Amino acid sequence: MKKVIFHTLIVLGLSFVNSSFAKDREILNVSYDPTRELYKAFNEEFIKYWEKEKGEKIIVNQSHAGSGKQARAVIDGLEADVVTLALAQDVGEIAKQAKLMPLDWQKRLKDNSTPYTSTIVFLVRKGNPKGIKDWDDLVKDGVSVITPNPKTSGGAKWNYLAAWGFALKKYGNSEEKAKEFVRKLFKNVPVLDTGARGSTITFAQRGLGDVLVTWENEAFLALKEGGERTFEIVTPSISILAEPTVSLVDKNVEKHKTKDIAESYLNFLYTEVGQDIAAKWYYRPRMESVQKKYESQFPKLNLITIDDEMFGGWDKVQEKHFREGGIFDEFYK
């Protein structure tokens, strides 16, 4: 009898030790450069929400770099549970090349899996000494432009396409003139960083360039972090609707047994709390009630979209502009 009791106590003791040292479940959000602050705030709220709803403590890890570089990392084996990248084309490449999610991934969440949007603006030095007002000014002699590399940065692709769209409208849809315009613009770029945050550091901390072409949220953040005395934002006459997309990475969450957390994490982006956090970090929310709350923060812009006739969607854009030997390579190399 004593042996049985002693054995039972050992089993209970081991169970207690195992439960005491049980590792919290965790997920990895692989994102792009300018979302560091957004997801730091969002993760804190989601972790509190999950513990309140499920009674479980979890960990949310973040990874940030240029969007294209991040997509390649996931394709090459970085085990993201969710991806929150700068453009649908990058997430689509993960689906096509690595087959980690279905090809129709974008249909699984509202607004084509785009819970918030942004656009492209200019950040200039206080007083705007070069008088930069629109895209025309970026191709002038003596103007130094800071923008990242479209081959590694999703934000850089939006920058490039906004400039291309402006040129097409200015020159009556002449692709040759648009190509020459964008070629001149990149001739004025002294360095191509791999991501948007790297370009912000180059402009704001290293002091290079007269103008930074960047995400609207990144420009607002530069002002928030004490840049009001140093920088100002210039809104061009035409810009582009930038739509960062999010997705579950199906095969990874199945492997990690984290599908319930990852799905809830993405859905939380669409809640009023999630939308409010996005707006506080200068992303344009989708929810109408939150849009109204922050409408004075975001100027109304003349926006073209990636699905406009001039572009025809990401597949056409990638093939035409950014593939090896595409238009960007023609004039940049």
mmCIF file of C-alpha atoms in Angstrom:
data_model
loop_
_atom_site.group_PDB
_atom_site.id
_atom_site.type_symbol
_atom_site.label_atom_id
_atom_site.label_comp_id
_atom_site.label_asym_id
_atom_site.label_seq_id
_atom_site.Cartn_x
_atom_site.Cartn_y
_atom_site.Cartn_z
ATOM 1 C CA MET A 1 0.000 0.000 0.000
ATOM 2 C CA LYS A 2 2.823 2.379 0.938
ATOM 3 C CA LYS A 3 4.536 1.625 -2.393
ATOM 4 C CA VAL A 4 1.355 2.528 -4.320
ATOM 5 C CA ILE A 5 0.939 5.817 -2.415
ATOM 6 C CA PHE A 6 4.635 6.646 -2.917
ATOM 7 C CA HIS A 7 4.377 5.941 -6.656
ATOM 8 C CA THR A 8 1.267 8.130 -6.924
ATOM 9 C CA LEU A 9 3.026 11.001 -5.198
ATOM 10 C CA ILE A 10 5.945 10.732 -7.630
ATOM 11 C CA VAL A 11 3.569 10.892 -10.633
ATOM 12 C CA LEU A 12 1.715 13.880 -9.171
ATOM 13 C CA GLY A 13 5.023 15.575 -8.425
ATOM 14 C CA LEU A 14 6.253 15.083 -11.968
ATOM 15 C CA SER A 15 2.965 16.413 -13.347
ATOM 16 C CA PHE A 16 3.309 19.491 -11.165
ATOM 17 C CA VAL A 17 6.883 20.055 -12.349
ATOM 18 C CA ASN A 18 5.908 19.621 -15.999
ATOM 19 C CA SER A 19 2.971 22.037 -15.714
ATOM 20 C CA SER A 20 5.076 24.549 -13.789
ATOM 21 C CA PHE A 21 7.692 24.629 -16.521
ATOM 22 C CA ALA A 22 5.321 24.256 -19.481
ATOM 23 C CA LYS A 23 6.373 26.653 -22.224
ATOM 24 C CA ASP A 24 3.896 29.330 -23.279
ATOM 25 C CA ARG A 25 2.616 28.867 -26.817
ATOM 26 C CA GLU A 26 3.965 31.444 -29.226
ATOM 27 C CA ILE A 27 3.477 32.700 -32.753
ATOM 28 C CA LEU A 28 5.747 34.579 -35.139
ATOM 29 C CA ASN A 29 4.512 37.543 -37.173
ATOM 30 C CA VAL A 30 6.837 38.149 -40.129
ATOM 31 C CA SER A 31 6.233 41.718 -41.211
ATOM 32 C CA TYR A 32 7.871 44.553 -43.127
ATOM 33 C CA ASP A 33 10.008 47.457 -41.940
ATOM 34 C CA PRO A 34 7.668 50.297 -40.903
ATOM 35 C CA THR A 35 5.268 48.160 -38.837
ATOM 36 C CA ARG A 36 7.576 47.658 -35.839
ATOM 37 C CA GLU A 37 5.791 50.189 -33.636
ATOM 38 C CA LEU A 38 2.327 49.217 -34.855
ATOM 39 C CA TYR A 39 2.742 45.534 -34.008
ATOM 40 C CA LYS A 40 4.500 46.189 -30.729
ATOM 41 C CA ALA A 41 1.362 48.036 -29.570
ATOM 42 C CA PHE A 42 -1.010 45.595 -31.266
ATOM 43 C CA ASN A 43 0.700 42.515 -29.801
ATOM 44 C CA GLU A 44 0.401 43.878 -26.270
ATOM 45 C CA GLU A 45 -3.355 44.326 -26.678
ATOM 46 C CA PHE A 46 -3.850 40.976 -28.372
ATOM 47 C CA ILE A 47 -1.925 39.096 -25.665
ATOM 48 C CA LYS A 48 -4.167 40.689 -23.005
ATOM 49 C CA TYR A 49 -7.283 39.880 -25.051
ATOM 50 C CA TRP A 50 -6.252 36.234 -25.528
ATOM 51 C CA GLU A 51 -5.503 35.704 -21.844
ATOM 52 C CA LYS A 52 -8.849 37.260 -20.861
ATOM 53 C CA GLU A 53 -10.817 35.210 -23.402
ATOM 54 C CA LYS A 54 -8.930 31.902 -23.212
ATOM 55 C CA GLY A 55 -7.134 32.013 -19.881
ATOM 56 C CA GLU A 56 -3.852 31.278 -21.640
ATOM 57 C CA LYS A 57 -0.624 33.243 -21.653
ATOM 58 C CA ILE A 58 0.996 33.421 -25.079
ATOM 59 C CA ILE A 59 4.007 35.054 -26.711
ATOM 60 C CA VAL A 60 3.927 36.957 -30.003
ATOM 61 C CA ASN A 61 7.289 37.402 -31.720
ATOM 62 C CA GLN A 62 8.005 39.933 -34.464
ATOM 63 C CA SER A 63 10.375 39.900 -37.454
ATOM 64 C CA HIS A 64 10.938 42.955 -39.657
ATOM 65 C CA ALA A 65 12.866 43.764 -42.844
ATOM 66 C CA GLY A 66 12.057 44.760 -46.420
ATOM 67 C CA SER A 67 8.820 43.096 -47.521
ATOM 68 C CA GLY A 68 10.292 41.243 -50.494
ATOM 69 C CA LYS A 69 13.211 40.114 -48.363
ATOM 70 C CA GLN A 70 10.788 38.844 -45.708
ATOM 71 C CA ALA A 71 8.747 36.928 -48.266
ATOM 72 C CA ARG A 72 11.928 35.260 -49.501
ATOM 73 C CA ALA A 73 12.894 34.372 -45.915
ATOM 74 C CA VAL A 74 9.548 32.609 -45.369
ATOM 75 C CA ILE A 75 9.889 30.801 -48.702
ATOM 76 C CA ASP A 76 13.380 29.700 -47.646
ATOM 77 C CA GLY A 77 12.220 28.340 -44.297
ATOM 78 C CA LEU A 78 11.522 31.114 -41.755
ATOM 79 C CA GLU A 79 8.557 29.553 -39.941
ATOM 80 C CA ALA A 80 6.092 32.438 -39.773
ATOM 81 C CA ASP A 81 2.666 31.711 -38.311
ATOM 82 C CA VAL A 82 1.305 34.869 -39.906
ATOM 83 C CA VAL A 83 2.691 37.271 -42.487
ATOM 84 C CA THR A 84 1.744 40.954 -42.570
ATOM 85 C CA LEU A 85 3.580 42.213 -45.633
ATOM 86 C CA ALA A 86 3.632 45.407 -47.679
ATOM 87 C CA LEU A 87 1.855 44.082 -50.734
ATOM 88 C CA ALA A 88 -0.218 41.166 -51.959
ATOM 89 C CA GLN A 89 2.410 40.135 -54.477
ATOM 90 C CA ASP A 90 4.855 39.225 -51.715
ATOM 91 C CA VAL A 91 2.327 37.047 -49.889
ATOM 92 C CA GLY A 92 1.298 35.548 -53.228
ATOM 93 C CA GLU A 93 4.868 34.461 -53.904
ATOM 94 C CA ILE A 94 4.869 32.525 -50.617
ATOM 95 C CA ALA A 95 1.700 30.744 -51.763
ATOM 96 C CA LYS A 96 3.039 30.056 -55.269
ATOM 97 C CA GLN A 97 6.619 29.095 -54.536
ATOM 98 C CA ALA A 98 6.517 27.502 -51.088
ATOM 99 C CA LYS A 99 2.888 26.314 -51.214
ATOM 100 C CA LEU A 100 2.489 27.171 -47.528
ATOM 101 C CA MET A 101 -1.052 28.500 -48.038
ATOM 102 C CA PRO A 102 -3.788 28.219 -50.676
ATOM 103 C CA LEU A 103 -3.561 30.389 -53.777
ATOM 104 C CA ASP A 104 -6.866 32.046 -52.889
ATOM 105 C CA TRP A 105 -5.540 33.171 -49.483
ATOM 106 C CA GLN A 106 -6.625 36.755 -50.114
ATOM 107 C CA LYS A 107 -10.308 35.818 -50.089
ATOM 108 C CA ARG A 108 -10.249 34.558 -46.496
ATOM 109 C CA LEU A 109 -10.428 37.941 -44.750
ATOM 110 C CA LYS A 110 -12.351 41.144 -45.379
ATOM 111 C CA ASP A 111 -11.185 43.776 -47.846
ATOM 112 C CA ASN A 112 -8.992 41.271 -49.688
ATOM 113 C CA SER A 113 -7.044 40.593 -46.495
ATOM 114 C CA THR A 114 -6.068 44.262 -46.186
ATOM 115 C CA PRO A 115 -7.128 45.453 -42.708
ATOM 116 C CA TYR A 116 -5.563 48.918 -43.119
ATOM 117 C CA THR A 117 -4.109 50.998 -45.956
ATOM 118 C CA SER A 118 -1.522 53.710 -46.481
ATOM 119 C CA THR A 119 -0.155 55.825 -49.312
ATOM 120 C CA ILE A 120 3.087 57.443 -50.454
ATOM 121 C CA VAL A 121 4.166 60.975 -49.482
ATOM 122 C CA PHE A 122 7.354 63.055 -49.332
ATOM 123 C CA LEU A 123 9.297 63.950 -46.204
ATOM 124 C CA VAL A 124 11.440 67.045 -46.694
ATOM 125 C CA ARG A 125 13.718 69.077 -44.459
ATOM 126 C CA LYS A 126 12.161 71.920 -42.478
ATOM 127 C CA GLY A 127 11.394 74.914 -44.661
ATOM 128 C CA ASN A 128 11.511 72.706 -47.767
ATOM 129 C CA PRO A 129 14.724 74.372 -49.060
ATOM 130 C CA LYS A 130 14.479 72.713 -52.500
ATOM 131 C CA GLY A 131 10.811 73.767 -52.931
ATOM 132 C CA ILE A 132 9.595 70.221 -53.509
ATOM 133 C CA LYS A 133 5.860 70.122 -54.192
ATOM 134 C CA ASP A 134 5.221 67.233 -56.591
ATOM 135 C CA TRP A 135 6.812 64.323 -58.432
ATOM 136 C CA ASP A 136 8.154 66.706 -61.122
ATOM 137 C CA ASP A 137 10.518 68.185 -58.593
ATOM 138 C CA LEU A 138 12.180 64.841 -57.883
ATOM 139 C CA VAL A 139 13.708 64.626 -61.363
ATOM 140 C CA LYS A 140 15.326 68.075 -61.282
ATOM 141 C CA ASP A 141 19.098 68.403 -61.319
ATOM 142 C CA GLY A 142 20.534 68.863 -57.854
ATOM 143 C CA VAL A 143 17.684 67.149 -55.982
ATOM 144 C CA SER A 144 18.802 64.122 -53.972
ATOM 145 C CA VAL A 145 16.035 61.531 -53.494
ATOM 146 C CA ILE A 146 16.024 58.792 -50.862
ATOM 147 C CA THR A 147 13.981 55.655 -51.602
ATOM 148 C CA PRO A 148 14.681 51.958 -50.984
ATOM 149 C CA ASN A 149 15.306 49.183 -53.491
ATOM 150 C CA PRO A 150 12.159 47.883 -55.267
ATOM 151 C CA LYS A 151 13.768 44.440 -55.495
ATOM 152 C CA THR A 152 13.716 44.011 -51.702
ATOM 153 C CA SER A 153 11.250 46.589 -50.366
ATOM 154 C CA GLY A 154 7.485 46.597 -50.819
ATOM 155 C CA GLY A 155 7.357 50.290 -49.955
ATOM 156 C CA ALA A 156 9.864 50.984 -52.726
ATOM 157 C CA LYS A 157 7.574 49.288 -55.233
ATOM 158 C CA TRP A 158 4.710 51.528 -54.145
ATOM 159 C CA ASN A 159 7.042 54.555 -54.492
ATOM 160 C CA TYR A 160 8.093 53.509 -57.984
ATOM 161 C CA LEU A 161 4.534 52.816 -59.137
ATOM 162 C CA ALA A 162 3.204 56.100 -57.745
ATOM 163 C CA ALA A 163 5.888 57.942 -59.757
ATOM 164 C CA TRP A 164 5.109 55.846 -62.846
ATOM 165 C CA GLY A 165 1.374 56.571 -62.516
ATOM 166 C CA PHE A 166 2.031 60.296 -62.166
ATOM 167 C CA ALA A 167 4.196 60.273 -65.301
ATOM 168 C CA LEU A 168 1.637 58.330 -67.337
ATOM 169 C CA LYS A 169 -1.063 60.851 -66.467
ATOM 170 C CA LYS A 170 1.252 63.802 -67.124
ATOM 171 C CA TYR A 171 2.429 62.521 -70.510
ATOM 172 C CA GLY A 172 -0.818 61.151 -71.957
ATOM 173 C CA ASN A 173 -0.160 57.481 -71.164
ATOM 174 C CA SER A 174 3.176 57.457 -72.976
ATOM 175 C CA GLU A 175 5.142 54.564 -71.497
ATOM 176 C CA GLU A 176 8.374 55.769 -73.076
ATOM 177 C CA LYS A 177 8.044 59.146 -71.371
ATOM 178 C CA ALA A 178 7.039 57.454 -68.108
ATOM 179 C CA LYS A 179 10.119 55.240 -68.332
ATOM 180 C CA GLU A 180 12.342 58.254 -68.927
ATOM 181 C CA PHE A 181 10.727 60.110 -66.016
ATOM 182 C CA VAL A 182 11.304 57.283 -63.540
ATOM 183 C CA ARG A 183 14.818 56.740 -64.910
ATOM 184 C CA LYS A 184 15.620 60.389 -64.139
ATOM 185 C CA LEU A 185 14.156 60.028 -60.668
ATOM 186 C CA PHE A 186 16.340 57.042 -59.817
ATOM 187 C CA LYS A 187 19.358 58.810 -61.286
ATOM 188 C CA ASN A 188 18.869 61.230 -58.370
ATOM 189 C CA VAL A 189 18.923 58.396 -55.780
ATOM 190 C CA PRO A 190 22.398 58.181 -54.182
ATOM 191 C CA VAL A 191 21.810 54.931 -52.247
ATOM 192 C CA LEU A 192 19.228 52.122 -52.311
ATOM 193 C CA ASP A 193 18.549 50.708 -48.851
ATOM 194 C CA THR A 194 16.923 47.269 -48.632
ATOM 195 C CA GLY A 195 13.872 48.502 -46.707
ATOM 196 C CA ALA A 196 11.796 51.580 -45.906
ATOM 197 C CA ARG A 197 13.079 51.917 -42.346
ATOM 198 C CA GLY A 198 16.652 51.834 -43.616
ATOM 199 C CA SER A 199 15.847 54.717 -45.975
ATOM 200 C CA THR A 200 14.284 56.680 -43.120
ATOM 201 C CA ILE A 201 17.499 56.237 -41.118
ATOM 202 C CA THR A 202 19.558 57.307 -44.141
ATOM 203 C CA PHE A 203 17.491 60.483 -44.509
ATOM 204 C CA ALA A 204 16.735 61.372 -40.896
ATOM 205 C CA GLN A 205 19.832 60.206 -39.031
ATOM 206 C CA ARG A 206 22.589 60.135 -41.623
ATOM 207 C CA GLY A 207 21.382 63.398 -43.154
ATOM 208 C CA LEU A 208 21.505 62.262 -46.777
ATOM 209 C CA GLY A 209 19.045 63.526 -49.372
ATOM 210 C CA ASP A 210 16.676 66.439 -49.883
ATOM 211 C CA VAL A 211 13.512 64.335 -49.912
ATOM 212 C CA LEU A 212 12.469 60.930 -48.611
ATOM 213 C CA VAL A 213 9.792 59.147 -50.652
ATOM 214 C CA THR A 214 8.032 56.984 -48.102
ATOM 215 C CA TRP A 215 4.937 55.480 -46.565
ATOM 216 C CA GLU A 216 2.564 58.072 -45.103
ATOM 217 C CA ASN A 217 2.693 56.309 -41.724
ATOM 218 C CA GLU A 218 6.502 56.367 -41.740
ATOM 219 C CA ALA A 219 6.512 60.102 -42.457
ATOM 220 C CA PHE A 220 4.061 60.796 -39.612
ATOM 221 C CA LEU A 221 6.177 58.661 -37.290
ATOM 222 C CA ALA A 222 9.279 60.714 -38.146
ATOM 223 C CA LEU A 223 7.409 63.841 -37.081
ATOM 224 C CA LYS A 224 6.088 62.168 -33.929
ATOM 225 C CA GLU A 225 9.595 61.242 -32.842
ATOM 226 C CA GLY A 226 10.652 64.865 -32.544
ATOM 227 C CA GLY A 227 10.963 65.651 -36.209
ATOM 228 C CA GLU A 228 8.526 68.594 -36.256
ATOM 229 C CA ARG A 229 11.472 70.949 -35.857
ATOM 230 C CA THR A 230 13.469 69.134 -38.526
ATOM 231 C CA PHE A 231 11.080 67.799 -41.182
ATOM 232 C CA GLU A 232 7.748 68.422 -42.837
ATOM 233 C CA ILE A 233 5.425 66.321 -44.984
ATOM 234 C CA VAL A 234 4.606 67.208 -48.583
ATOM 235 C CA THR A 235 1.595 65.540 -50.193
ATOM 236 C CA PRO A 236 1.948 65.082 -53.974
ATOM 237 C CA SER A 237 -0.898 65.800 -56.405
ATOM 238 C CA ILE A 238 -1.226 62.085 -57.209
ATOM 239 C CA SER A 239 -0.268 59.098 -55.090
ATOM 240 C CA ILE A 240 -1.184 55.436 -54.859
ATOM 241 C CA LEU A 241 -3.427 53.405 -52.586
ATOM 242 C CA ALA A 242 -0.940 51.189 -50.744
ATOM 243 C CA GLU A 243 -2.607 48.009 -49.466
ATOM 244 C CA PRO A 244 -0.522 45.920 -47.051
ATOM 245 C CA THR A 245 -1.922 42.391 -46.819
ATOM 246 C CA VAL A 246 -2.032 39.759 -44.082
ATOM 247 C CA SER A 247 -2.362 35.986 -44.084
ATOM 248 C CA LEU A 248 -2.201 32.840 -42.047
ATOM 249 C CA VAL A 249 0.705 30.575 -43.053
ATOM 250 C CA ASP A 250 -1.300 27.361 -43.024
ATOM 251 C CA LYS A 251 1.358 24.681 -43.058
ATOM 252 C CA ASN A 252 3.366 26.391 -40.345
ATOM 253 C CA VAL A 253 0.449 26.846 -37.941
ATOM 254 C CA GLU A 254 -0.518 23.220 -38.451
ATOM 255 C CA LYS A 255 3.033 22.196 -37.596
ATOM 256 C CA HIS A 256 3.165 24.516 -34.572
ATOM 257 C CA LYS A 257 -0.436 23.767 -33.467
ATOM 258 C CA THR A 258 -1.100 27.506 -33.332
ATOM 259 C CA LYS A 259 -3.901 27.909 -35.854
ATOM 260 C CA ASP A 260 -6.398 29.088 -33.223
ATOM 261 C CA ILE A 261 -4.076 31.849 -32.004
ATOM 262 C CA ALA A 262 -2.967 32.915 -35.487
ATOM 263 C CA GLU A 263 -6.513 33.127 -36.860
ATOM 264 C CA SER A 264 -7.678 35.153 -33.874
ATOM 265 C CA TYR A 265 -4.620 37.408 -34.203
ATOM 266 C CA LEU A 266 -5.510 38.356 -37.777
ATOM 267 C CA ASN A 267 -9.207 38.770 -36.993
ATOM 268 C CA PHE A 268 -8.279 41.087 -34.111
ATOM 269 C CA LEU A 269 -6.838 43.498 -36.707
ATOM 270 C CA TYR A 270 -10.403 44.039 -37.946
ATOM 271 C CA THR A 271 -11.898 44.791 -34.533
ATOM 272 C CA GLU A 272 -12.462 48.338 -33.318
ATOM 273 C CA VAL A 273 -9.490 47.943 -30.939
ATOM 274 C CA GLY A 274 -7.229 46.724 -33.743
ATOM 275 C CA GLN A 275 -8.386 49.446 -36.127
ATOM 276 C CA ASP A 276 -7.839 52.113 -33.488
ATOM 277 C CA ILE A 277 -4.273 50.907 -32.890
ATOM 278 C CA ALA A 278 -3.600 51.014 -36.649
ATOM 279 C CA ALA A 279 -4.878 54.600 -36.847
ATOM 280 C CA LYS A 280 -2.827 55.676 -33.815
ATOM 281 C CA TRP A 281 0.254 54.480 -35.659
ATOM 282 C CA TYR A 282 -0.811 56.390 -38.789
ATOM 283 C CA TYR A 283 -2.231 53.590 -40.921
ATOM 284 C CA ARG A 284 -5.595 54.352 -42.529
ATOM 285 C CA PRO A 285 -8.256 52.158 -40.888
ATOM 286 C CA ARG A 286 -10.925 50.297 -42.863
ATOM 287 C CA MET A 287 -13.696 50.516 -40.240
ATOM 288 C CA GLU A 288 -15.906 53.498 -40.993
ATOM 289 C CA SER A 289 -16.455 54.493 -37.353
ATOM 290 C CA VAL A 290 -12.685 54.583 -36.765
ATOM 291 C CA GLN A 291 -12.123 56.453 -40.028
ATOM 292 C CA LYS A 292 -14.429 59.217 -38.815
ATOM 293 C CA LYS A 293 -12.612 59.392 -35.497
ATOM 294 C CA TYR A 294 -9.292 60.050 -37.266
ATOM 295 C CA GLU A 295 -10.455 61.865 -40.414
ATOM 296 C CA SER A 296 -8.627 65.090 -39.475
ATOM 297 C CA GLN A 297 -5.357 63.142 -39.268
ATOM 298 C CA PHE A 298 -5.388 61.891 -42.859
ATOM 299 C CA PRO A 299 -5.570 64.317 -45.805
ATOM 300 C CA LYS A 300 -7.803 63.419 -48.732
ATOM 301 C CA LEU A 301 -5.696 62.391 -51.709
ATOM 302 C CA ASN A 302 -6.064 61.678 -55.399
ATOM 303 C CA LEU A 303 -5.128 57.985 -55.400
ATOM 304 C CA ILE A 304 -4.502 55.536 -58.208
ATOM 305 C CA THR A 305 -4.684 51.802 -57.464
ATOM 306 C CA ILE A 306 -2.710 48.736 -58.490
ATOM 307 C CA ASP A 307 -5.805 47.391 -60.253
ATOM 308 C CA ASP A 308 -6.186 50.499 -62.448
ATOM 309 C CA GLU A 309 -5.940 49.924 -66.177
ATOM 310 C CA MET A 310 -2.461 51.467 -66.242
ATOM 311 C CA PHE A 311 -1.157 48.647 -64.012
ATOM 312 C CA GLY A 312 -3.521 45.670 -64.337
ATOM 313 C CA GLY A 313 -2.720 44.034 -60.991
ATOM 314 C CA TRP A 314 0.380 42.723 -59.268
ATOM 315 C CA ASP A 315 1.128 39.825 -61.607
ATOM 316 C CA LYS A 316 1.440 42.150 -64.596
ATOM 317 C CA VAL A 317 3.345 44.760 -62.605
ATOM 318 C CA GLN A 318 5.868 42.239 -61.315
ATOM 319 C CA GLU A 319 6.489 40.767 -64.738
ATOM 320 C CA LYS A 320 6.776 44.118 -66.477
ATOM 321 C CA HIS A 321 8.678 46.211 -63.950
ATOM 322 C CA PHE A 322 10.447 44.153 -61.286
ATOM 323 C CA ARG A 323 11.425 40.765 -62.717
ATOM 324 C CA GLU A 324 15.050 40.141 -63.687
ATOM 325 C CA GLY A 325 15.541 42.145 -66.871
ATOM 326 C CA GLY A 326 12.343 44.170 -66.326
ATOM 327 C CA ILE A 327 11.975 47.924 -66.753
ATOM 328 C CA PHE A 328 13.588 48.744 -63.415
ATOM 329 C CA ASP A 329 16.663 46.693 -64.308
ATOM 330 C CA GLU A 330 16.833 48.294 -67.755
ATOM 331 C CA PHE A 331 17.530 51.762 -66.458
ATOM 332 C CA TYR A 332 18.991 51.089 -63.010
ATOM 333 C CA LYS A 333 21.675 48.565 -63.903
#
